[in-house]
Amino acid sequence: KSIKVFAPASVSNVGPGFDMMGFALHTPGDEVTVKLTDRKEIRIVKISGDNGYLPYEIEKNTTTGAMLSLLKKYRINAGMDVFIHKKMGIGSGLGSSAASAVAGVFALNELLELRLSRYELLEHALKGEFIASRSIHADNVAPCLYGGFVLIRSYNPIDIIKIDYPDDLYCSIVYPNIEIKTSEARKLISKNVSMKKAIAQAGNASALIAGLITADYDLIGRSIVDYFAEPKRAALIPCYDDVRNAALEKGAINCNITGSGPSMFAFSRTESDARSIARAMLKAVKSAGFDGKTYVSKI
Ligand code: HSE
């Protein structure tokens, strides 16, 4: 018996929602295949698409690390062969490690017919994500697992809220060929913020949700502002200003960093706009001397 699972990339932070907002994309995503065996051990048979970057040790790999956490909690002893096919860059800011972790626990749940809820799976996917990023943040894992646009209202206890969004919202992504480790990019962010910044951030975050629910594109656009992470992290992306200006010139609703970068996302309302924005973003990346890739997805 075996199962093949697709887990999507995700955009996290979405401007003002540092560690508390994210949405899933339709593409790219990771593919994980899990086969039941009678060996009573978990084995990673093959990892592809990772340029040899990911570990085969099951405790150190986000997919199997998440699976082990689930198996331990429910005291399940089963043998499995795992095949991981990465279809997005590692360290891209698109929730690559989260997707791998989610794929692992989702596959287990289906394969062993455990009937666990997404909420019950979340805890284990987060443990997998922790292996890669050394921090507990759910803004990639939760959208990847739940789909759509997700708000994490609280971490203790974890409270996931699905947010409605307009039907015609497209996302253009550019992934410049620069590696940024989430664990390093998190160290740049100050542990304390002023009351003034906290108020401004909360205002934008709340308004972004209001804009999404009421399909107020102008409000969505002016709410995608981040006072916590972006001011520090923009410096890690040498083509940041060029990409942002290129997207805005092409009429994007707004443009910001996805997760800890280096990928950047922009919103627009039609697929053809999203494609032309993505092309302009890539041109800006190339003019700055980097190589890059683009993705376009409805959210
Ligand atoms: N919210 C996290 C961060 C996402 O910005 O560090 C990392 O992918």
GROMACS .gro file of C-alpha atoms and ligand atoms in nm:
model
  307
    1LYS     CA    1   0.000   0.000   0.000
    2SER     CA    2   0.133   0.344  -0.083
    3ILE     CA    3   0.028   0.705  -0.124
    4LYS     CA    4   0.163   1.005  -0.312
    5VAL     CA    5   0.090   1.346  -0.161
    6PHE     CA    6   0.129   1.698  -0.301
    7ALA     CA    7   0.195   1.978  -0.051
    8PRO     CA    8   0.185   2.335  -0.179
    9ALA     CA    9   0.424   2.623  -0.135
   10SER     CA   10   0.295   2.912   0.072
   11VAL     CA   11   0.348   3.282   0.116
   12SER     CA   12   0.392   3.376   0.481
   13ASN     CA   13   0.387   3.710   0.665
   14VAL     CA   14   0.198   3.870   0.372
   15GLY     CA   15   0.334   4.209   0.480
   16PRO     CA   16   0.199   4.292   0.826
   17GLY     CA   17   0.129   3.933   0.940
   18PHE     CA   18   0.471   3.831   1.071
   19ASP     CA   19   0.436   3.475   1.204
   20MET     CA   20   0.057   3.504   1.192
   21MET     CA   21  -0.058   3.509   0.829
   22GLY     CA   22   0.000   3.299   0.523
   23PHE     CA   23  -0.170   3.157   0.219
   24ALA     CA   24  -0.121   2.849   0.006
   25LEU     CA   25  -0.030   2.859  -0.361
   26HIS     CA   26  -0.144   2.604  -0.619
   27THR     CA   27   0.204   2.579  -0.756
   28PRO     CA   28   0.488   2.501  -0.687
   29GLY     CA   29   0.477   2.224  -0.426
   30ASP     CA   30   0.651   1.913  -0.300
   31GLU     CA   31   0.562   1.552  -0.369
   32VAL     CA   32   0.608   1.286  -0.106
   33THR     CA   33   0.539   0.916  -0.159
   34VAL     CA   34   0.510   0.682   0.139
   35LYS     CA   35   0.497   0.304   0.102
   36LEU     CA   36   0.413   0.063   0.380
   37THR     CA   37   0.674  -0.210   0.426
   38ASP     CA   38   0.706  -0.495   0.674
   39ARG     CA   39   1.052  -0.388   0.792
   40LYS     CA   40   0.925  -0.197   1.100
   41GLU     CA   41   1.149   0.101   1.030
   42ILE     CA   42   1.121   0.428   0.846
   43ARG     CA   43   1.363   0.477   0.562
   44ILE     CA   44   1.416   0.763   0.321
   45VAL     CA   45   1.480   0.582  -0.004
   46LYS     CA   46   1.522   0.881  -0.230
   47ILE     CA   47   1.529   1.258  -0.219
   48SER     CA   48   1.526   1.436  -0.554
   49GLY     CA   49   1.519   1.799  -0.665
   50ASP     CA   50   1.718   1.916  -0.362
   51ASN     CA   51   2.069   1.933  -0.513
   52GLY     CA   52   2.187   1.694  -0.247
   53TYR     CA   53   2.101   1.944   0.026
   54LEU     CA   54   1.857   1.750   0.244
   55PRO     CA   55   1.955   1.487   0.500
   56TYR     CA   56   1.860   1.119   0.477
   57GLU     CA   57   1.882   1.077   0.859
   58ILE     CA   58   1.519   1.041   0.952
   59GLU     CA   59   1.543   1.254   1.269
   60LYS     CA   60   1.704   1.541   1.079
   61ASN     CA   61   1.472   1.544   0.780
   62THR     CA   62   1.160   1.762   0.807
   63THR     CA   63   0.932   1.506   0.636
   64THR     CA   64   1.032   1.206   0.845
   65GLY     CA   65   1.091   1.418   1.156
   66ALA     CA   66   0.726   1.523   1.143
   67MET     CA   67   0.618   1.164   1.075
   68LEU     CA   68   0.820   1.033   1.370
   69SER     CA   69   0.657   1.285   1.602
   70LEU     CA   70   0.311   1.164   1.499
   71LEU     CA   71   0.401   0.793   1.519
   72LYS     CA   72   0.548   0.843   1.866
   73LYS     CA   73   0.246   1.026   2.001
   74TYR     CA   74   0.005   0.756   1.884
   75ARG     CA   75   0.249   0.473   1.963
   76ILE     CA   76   0.238   0.338   1.610
   77ASN     CA   77   0.499   0.093   1.497
   78ALA     CA   78   0.507   0.070   1.122
   79GLY     CA   79   0.760   0.021   0.847
   80MET     CA   80   0.768   0.277   0.569
   81ASP     CA   81   0.973   0.377   0.267
   82VAL     CA   82   0.967   0.748   0.195
   83PHE     CA   83   1.043   0.922  -0.137
   84ILE     CA   84   1.071   1.302  -0.134
   85HIS     CA   85   1.058   1.506  -0.451
   86LYS     CA   86   1.135   1.874  -0.394
   87LYS     CA   87   0.987   2.102  -0.653
   88MET     CA   88   1.075   2.435  -0.497
   89GLY     CA   89   1.393   2.596  -0.378
   90ILE     CA   90   1.520   2.530  -0.029
   91GLY     CA   91   1.561   2.858   0.157
   92SER     CA   92   1.335   3.029  -0.098
   93GLY     CA   93   1.086   3.184   0.147
   94LEU     CA   94   0.808   2.976  -0.005
   95GLY     CA   95   0.760   2.738   0.285
   96SER     CA   96   0.966   2.456   0.140
   97SER     CA   97   1.042   2.286   0.472
   98ALA     CA   98   0.682   2.335   0.587
   99ALA     CA   99   0.550   2.168   0.271
  100SER     CA  100   0.778   1.868   0.320
  101ALA     CA  101   0.668   1.832   0.682
  102VAL     CA  102   0.298   1.867   0.599
  103ALA     CA  103   0.327   1.614   0.317
  104GLY     CA  104   0.475   1.358   0.557
  105VAL     CA  105   0.205   1.378   0.824
  106PHE     CA  106  -0.076   1.409   0.570
  107ALA     CA  107   0.046   1.096   0.391
  108LEU     CA  108   0.067   0.903   0.720
  109ASN     CA  109  -0.285   1.003   0.819
  110GLU     CA  110  -0.428   0.879   0.489
  111LEU     CA  111  -0.214   0.570   0.454
  112LEU     CA  112  -0.279   0.440   0.805
  113GLU     CA  113  -0.641   0.565   0.803
  114LEU     CA  114  -0.584   0.747   1.131
  115ARG     CA  115  -0.866   0.998   1.071
  116LEU     CA  116  -0.679   1.272   1.256
  117SER     CA  117  -0.801   1.626   1.200
  118ARG     CA  118  -0.585   1.891   1.037
  119TYR     CA  119  -0.553   2.048   1.380
  120GLU     CA  120  -0.416   1.722   1.520
  121LEU     CA  121  -0.171   1.694   1.232
  122LEU     CA  122  -0.055   2.053   1.275
  123GLU     CA  123   0.143   1.988   1.594
  124HIS     CA  124   0.359   1.727   1.419
  125ALA     CA  125   0.409   1.924   1.100
  126LEU     CA  126   0.532   2.211   1.319
  127LYS     CA  127   0.789   1.978   1.477
  128GLY     CA  128   0.913   1.894   1.128
  129GLU     CA  129   0.934   2.262   1.039
  130PHE     CA  130   1.124   2.325   1.362
  131ILE     CA  131   1.399   2.087   1.247
  132ALA     CA  132   1.469   2.315   0.951
  133SER     CA  133   1.405   2.662   1.086
  134ARG     CA  134   1.477   2.614   1.460
  135SER     CA  135   1.164   2.804   1.551
  136ILE     CA  136   0.796   2.736   1.593
  137HIS     CA  137   0.603   2.943   1.344
  138ALA     CA  138   0.290   2.816   1.173
  139ASP     CA  139   0.247   3.071   0.896
  140ASN     CA  140   0.369   2.828   0.629
  141VAL     CA  141   0.266   2.498   0.787
  142ALA     CA  142  -0.095   2.603   0.858
  143PRO     CA  143  -0.178   2.743   0.511
  144CYS     CA  144  -0.009   2.442   0.351
  145LEU     CA  145  -0.218   2.205   0.562
  146TYR     CA  146  -0.550   2.393   0.560
  147GLY     CA  147  -0.530   2.561   0.217
  148GLY     CA  148  -0.640   2.916   0.140
  149PHE     CA  149  -0.557   3.218   0.352
  150VAL     CA  150  -0.492   3.147   0.719
  151LEU     CA  151  -0.454   3.361   1.029
  152ILE     CA  152  -0.283   3.229   1.341
  153ARG     CA  153  -0.464   3.414   1.616
  154SER     CA  154  -0.266   3.254   1.897
  155TYR     CA  155   0.023   3.012   1.947
  156ASN     CA  156  -0.062   2.903   2.297
  157PRO     CA  157  -0.298   2.738   2.246
  158ILE     CA  158  -0.262   2.737   1.871
  159ASP     CA  159  -0.570   2.887   1.706
  160ILE     CA  160  -0.603   2.877   1.328
  161ILE     CA  161  -0.863   3.093   1.154
  162LYS     CA  162  -0.941   3.052   0.784
  163ILE     CA  163  -0.998   3.388   0.616
  164ASP     CA  164  -1.219   3.445   0.313
  165TYR     CA  165  -1.057   3.617   0.020
  166PRO     CA  166  -1.176   3.742  -0.318
  167ASP     CA  167  -1.206   3.494  -0.603
  168ASP     CA  168  -0.998   3.704  -0.836
  169LEU     CA  169  -0.676   3.737  -0.643
  170TYR     CA  170  -0.360   3.625  -0.821
  171CYS     CA  171  -0.011   3.603  -0.683
  172SER     CA  172   0.309   3.659  -0.882
  173ILE     CA  173   0.626   3.530  -0.725
  174VAL     CA  174   0.985   3.589  -0.814
  175TYR     CA  175   1.249   3.371  -0.655
  176PRO     CA  176   1.591   3.531  -0.699
  177ASN     CA  177   1.877   3.290  -0.682
  178ILE     CA  178   1.998   3.404  -0.338
  179GLU     CA  179   1.985   3.175  -0.037
  180ILE     CA  180   1.848   3.309   0.290
  181LYS     CA  181   1.825   3.080   0.589
  182THR     CA  182   1.510   3.145   0.791
  183SER     CA  183   1.701   3.079   1.114
  184GLU     CA  184   1.954   3.353   1.021
  185ALA     CA  185   1.691   3.596   0.892
  186ARG     CA  186   1.501   3.561   1.221
  187LYS     CA  187   1.806   3.671   1.418
  188LEU     CA  188   1.787   4.010   1.246
  189ILE     CA  189   1.449   4.085   1.394
  190SER     CA  190   1.433   4.270   1.718
  191LYS     CA  191   1.265   4.084   2.006
  192ASN     CA  192   1.103   4.406   2.124
  193VAL     CA  193   0.907   4.664   1.931
  194SER     CA  194   0.783   5.006   2.031
  195MET     CA  195   0.416   5.065   2.109
  196LYS     CA  196   0.400   5.295   1.807
  197LYS     CA  197   0.518   5.020   1.571
  198ALA     CA  198   0.296   4.758   1.736
  199ILE     CA  199  -0.008   4.979   1.681
  200ALA     CA  200   0.083   5.048   1.319
  201GLN     CA  201   0.142   4.678   1.254
  202ALA     CA  202  -0.184   4.572   1.420
  203GLY     CA  203  -0.369   4.838   1.219
  204ASN     CA  204  -0.232   4.707   0.890
  205ALA     CA  205  -0.281   4.342   0.981
  206SER     CA  206  -0.643   4.397   1.081
  207ALA     CA  207  -0.707   4.608   0.772
  208LEU     CA  208  -0.556   4.344   0.546
  209ILE     CA  209  -0.803   4.088   0.681
  210ALA     CA  210  -1.089   4.337   0.640
  211GLY     CA  211  -0.975   4.407   0.282
  212LEU     CA  212  -0.963   4.036   0.200
  213ILE     CA  213  -1.306   3.964   0.345
  214THR     CA  214  -1.474   4.260   0.175
  215ALA     CA  215  -1.276   4.232  -0.154
  216ASP     CA  216  -1.149   4.587  -0.110
  217TYR     CA  217  -0.836   4.572  -0.327
  218ASP     CA  218  -0.726   4.922  -0.245
  219LEU     CA  219  -0.738   4.843   0.126
  220ILE     CA  220  -0.549   4.517   0.067
  221GLY     CA  221  -0.285   4.714  -0.118
  222ARG     CA  222  -0.231   4.984   0.139
  223SER     CA  223  -0.230   4.734   0.427
  224ILE     CA  224   0.061   4.527   0.294
  225VAL     CA  225   0.318   4.714   0.498
  226ASP     CA  226   0.551   4.552   0.750
  227TYR     CA  227   0.729   4.733   1.031
  228PHE     CA  228   0.873   4.421   1.198
  229ALA     CA  229   1.072   4.213   0.951
  230GLU     CA  230   1.086   4.383   0.614
  231PRO     CA  231   1.291   4.689   0.718
  232LYS     CA  232   1.568   4.453   0.832
  233ARG     CA  233   1.534   4.181   0.573
  234ALA     CA  234   1.505   4.394   0.260
  235ALA     CA  235   1.881   4.446   0.288
  236LEU     CA  236   1.934   4.071   0.238
  237ILE     CA  237   1.775   4.099  -0.107
  238PRO     CA  238   1.997   4.331  -0.314
  239CYS     CA  239   1.730   4.364  -0.587
  240TYR     CA  240   1.446   4.427  -0.339
  241ASP     CA  241   1.366   4.786  -0.444
  242ASP     CA  242   1.398   4.710  -0.815
  243VAL     CA  243   1.160   4.413  -0.791
  244ARG     CA  244   0.908   4.605  -0.587
  245ASN     CA  245   0.914   4.906  -0.817
  246ALA     CA  246   0.884   4.684  -1.123
  247ALA     CA  247   0.576   4.509  -0.977
  248LEU     CA  248   0.411   4.838  -0.877
  249GLU     CA  249   0.482   4.995  -1.217
  250LYS     CA  250   0.299   4.705  -1.378
  251GLY     CA  251  -0.001   4.778  -1.159
  252ALA     CA  252   0.042   4.523  -0.878
  253ILE     CA  253  -0.191   4.573  -0.579
  254ASN     CA  254   0.125   4.561  -0.369
  255CYS     CA  255   0.449   4.368  -0.339
  256ASN     CA  256   0.645   4.241  -0.042
  257ILE     CA  257   0.883   3.969   0.078
  258THR     CA  258   0.742   3.620   0.122
  259GLY     CA  259   0.847   3.463   0.453
  260SER     CA  260   1.210   3.534   0.524
  261GLY     CA  261   1.284   3.582   0.152
  262PRO     CA  262   1.450   3.601  -0.092
  263SER     CA  263   1.128   3.539  -0.289
  264MET     CA  264   0.893   3.832  -0.328
  265PHE     CA  265   0.522   3.822  -0.402
  266ALA     CA  266   0.281   4.066  -0.564
  267PHE     CA  267  -0.098   4.061  -0.585
  268SER     CA  268  -0.310   4.140  -0.889
  269ARG     CA  269  -0.659   4.062  -1.017
  270THR     CA  270  -0.616   3.875  -1.342
  271GLU     CA  271  -0.393   3.596  -1.456
  272SER     CA  272  -0.258   3.799  -1.745
  273ASP     CA  273  -0.167   4.088  -1.512
  274ALA     CA  274  -0.006   3.838  -1.274
  275ARG     CA  275   0.203   3.699  -1.560
  276SER     CA  276   0.318   4.038  -1.681
  277ILE     CA  277   0.400   4.143  -1.324
  278ALA     CA  278   0.600   3.822  -1.274
  279ARG     CA  279   0.794   3.891  -1.595
  280ALA     CA  280   0.871   4.245  -1.484
  281MET     CA  281   0.986   4.121  -1.142
  282LEU     CA  282   1.216   3.867  -1.304
  283LYS     CA  283   1.357   4.129  -1.539
  284ALA     CA  284   1.442   4.343  -1.236
  285VAL     CA  285   1.616   4.047  -1.070
  286LYS     CA  286   1.818   3.981  -1.385
  287SER     CA  287   1.909   4.347  -1.432
  288ALA     CA  288   2.050   4.340  -1.080
  289GLY     CA  289   2.277   4.054  -1.186
  290PHE     CA  290   2.093   3.756  -1.037
  291ASP     CA  291   1.920   3.461  -1.188
  292GLY     CA  292   1.567   3.378  -1.084
  293LYS     CA  293   1.244   3.191  -1.134
  294THR     CA  294   0.883   3.300  -1.137
  295TYR     CA  295   0.557   3.138  -1.036
  296VAL     CA  296   0.203   3.258  -1.092
  297SER     CA  297  -0.083   3.116  -0.893
  298LYS     CA  298  -0.436   3.205  -0.800
  299ILE     CA  299  -0.465   3.211  -0.424
  300HSE     N1  300   0.720   3.406   0.966
  300HSE     C1  301   0.842   3.339   0.935
  300HSE     C2  302   0.953   3.442   0.926
  300HSE     C3  303   0.828   3.267   0.807
  300HSE     O1  304   0.931   3.545   0.863
  300HSE     O2  305   1.060   3.419   0.981
  300HSE     C4  306   0.953   3.198   0.763
  300HSE     O3  307   0.932   3.123   0.649
   0.00000   0.00000   0.00000
